[in-house]
């Protein structure tokens, strides 16, 4: 069980009993930690599919800046 988070991270989900369920680094491109299995939940709800879509998008290379002459 997570009781405190490392510097640079913030809590983004808490269970009704106060257990930290998810953390994130808000300045990172994609840095999330969860205490559940979103791959199991994705089969039941599109909400959890978005977590994976966001991860894949974050893994794609950033578009190159347009060249200037």
XYZ file of C-alpha atoms in Angstrom, residues 3-69:
67
model
C 1.187 5.796 2.093
C 3.196 8.702 0.697
C 4.451 9.664 -2.734
C 7.902 10.587 -3.954
C 8.818 14.209 -4.643
C 7.476 15.363 -8.008
C 4.469 13.047 -7.907
C 0.912 13.869 -6.945
C -1.987 11.691 -5.870
C -4.704 11.490 -8.532
C -6.952 8.693 -7.170
C -7.842 7.667 -3.626
C -10.096 4.810 -2.455
C -12.950 5.412 -0.017
C -10.735 4.063 2.803
C -8.035 6.645 2.038
C -5.695 4.250 0.212
C -3.748 5.971 -2.558
C -4.795 4.202 -5.766
C -2.987 6.247 -8.428
C -0.160 8.752 -8.700
C 1.172 10.878 -11.524
C 4.028 13.186 -12.357
C 2.166 16.186 -13.775
C 5.191 17.618 -15.593
C 6.237 14.371 -17.304
C 4.956 13.464 -20.737
C 3.304 10.315 -19.339
C 4.166 9.006 -15.901
C 1.322 7.293 -14.049
C 1.290 4.552 -11.426
C -1.874 2.640 -10.517
C -2.678 0.012 -7.877
C -5.112 -1.941 -10.039
C -5.184 -3.723 -13.394
C -6.573 -1.284 -15.976
C -6.169 -3.936 -18.688
C -8.940 -5.938 -17.003
C -11.199 -2.905 -16.648
C -10.681 -1.843 -20.287
C -12.793 -4.791 -21.380
C -15.733 -3.354 -19.417
C -15.517 0.394 -20.005
C -14.140 2.763 -22.618
C -12.978 5.053 -19.795
C -10.081 2.675 -19.098
C -9.280 2.263 -22.795
C -8.423 5.975 -22.827
C -5.622 5.310 -20.334
C -3.958 2.997 -22.867
C -4.672 5.349 -25.777
C -2.999 8.170 -23.858
C 0.023 5.971 -23.176
C 0.374 5.015 -26.853
C 0.025 8.653 -27.904
C 2.723 9.672 -25.418
C 5.055 7.035 -26.900
C 4.768 8.438 -30.414
C 7.536 10.776 -31.531
C 6.651 14.433 -31.276
C 6.062 16.109 -34.624
C 9.087 17.890 -36.002
C 9.050 21.660 -36.013
C 8.590 23.144 -39.491
C 11.834 24.054 -41.202
C 12.573 27.691 -41.766
C 14.781 28.892 -44.592
